[in-house]
Amino acid sequence: MKLVPGEKISAITRVLEEPEKAEIDDRVLIVAKISNGEKTVNLVAWDTEAAKWNLKKNDIIEIIDGVCPKTHKKTHQPPTIEIIADTTVKKVDMVFPSINECMRKNFLENILDYEYVIAEGFIVQVHSTAAYFCNKCNKFSDRMCECGSFPKPIFKIEGMFSDGTQTLEFTTVSERIAEYLSYHKKTDASNIKPYELMNKAYKIIGYIRNQKLYIEEVLA
Amino acid sequence: MNVLYMSAKDLAESKYQRKGKWNTLETKYGTGSTLSFCGKLKSTQETRYGPRFTIEDPDRLTLTVGRFNENVKEDAKEIMNKFKEKKDIHLLLYANPYMKEKRLYMNVNQDNGVIEVSKETYERFHELRETVKEYLLNKKTQAKEKISEDEKTQTKEKISEDEKTQPKEKISDDKIIESIKNRDRGDGVSLKEIPGYLKDPDEMYERIVDIMESGRLYEPKPGLFKVIE
Ligand SMILES: [Zn+2]
């Protein structure tokens, strides 16, 4: 299962988790991670396609003519198959790797760009625990932006992660995941000491874009 | 930066190598510039280069902490004090290998290069290390069988080209130190910014290491240099 942004993709996969529904502006989105036993990707449906969604955790499904979003070529989005009007999704009954088998640990050096990985390792350096986004200038800034304003800190942990086979820059993808990783609340973002993040091993789910690891989930 | 998970025992089977600008260690399963060790603190000693820690994982290993970095030296001193009261301390360390007069030294010089961890983390570190080692060793055996004659000749050509280096003008230590001082905006200065580096990276790195040895520079983060004032 090799995803190329902008191209169609067909695959037989297992649904690894209960789908999550979200409302973004006026749109409805459903997402669930799926795997063909080797690679994990997000299955995504919007609006009318989301309304038709009838998949649940553990289902084995055949996807015909799903689409890998074209916009993912240049953004740092995770590996994704989108269900569009032309896509067929049907449940199938067959012998297939279990959820546990689909979620096996791998080594970072085996993972290509735009692929998910479950990896285990240490945070070997912490670069920052808070990011600042200036709404006025519409870009990331220092604690004080060039325009003179002080944007509110965003809880975001960045540094280097190593699993012993490769050492990669990493970032957490959401404030929730930064909280999980650090056992700290968002309000502590700027006060976390690097050693508090470096003194234990983590098993994580993340994806790689442009040599950077985006941590989405902490498993243990 | 490439971190290699190590045990003290692995050191006996490893070879020190200067690779480009990095001091690296070549082990049976891979090459790394930053070596990560985890062990139980056995003894501490104050030396003129900074605290010296002996750990057991269960083999013994001695490391010098903070020779070129005051931050990590402070952390090490705190651990030394704590060790007077509490004997059950496990440490995770990020060290760089350094060879002098045929002796291999392990120096810890990066920020947070020594961290106290729980016994559980110590155990998990070594489980992880074993798994990674086994995977890397397997991969290496498989790769060895695959090396083609083609690649072998390519390597030879490259070595002979490397040998043809030419003599160059020498910049004084003072000038190097001054340029680092001038360019430093707080985090330190990378090698690339030091005049003369692009001309000959290896030579300049050797010079920087020598200046660090003399106690006038330190490396707060791998690849970044600051003047000791
Ligand atoms: Zn601004």
PDB file of C-alpha atoms and ligand atoms in Angstrom, chain A residues 134 136-137 145 147 149, ligand 1:
ATOM      1  CA  CYS A 134       1.146  35.376  15.879  1.00  0.00           C
ATOM      2  CA  LYS A 136      -1.623  39.274  13.407  1.00  0.00           C
ATOM      3  CA  CYS A 137       1.254  38.172  11.147  1.00  0.00           C
ATOM      4  CA  CYS A 145       6.841  38.532  17.508  1.00  0.00           C
ATOM      5  CA  CYS A 147       5.491  43.009  15.141  1.00  0.00           C
ATOM      6  CA  SER A 149       2.943  41.502  20.119  1.00  0.00           C
TER       7      SER A 149
HETATM    8 ZN    ZN C   1       3.329  39.348  14.668  1.00  0.00          ZN
END
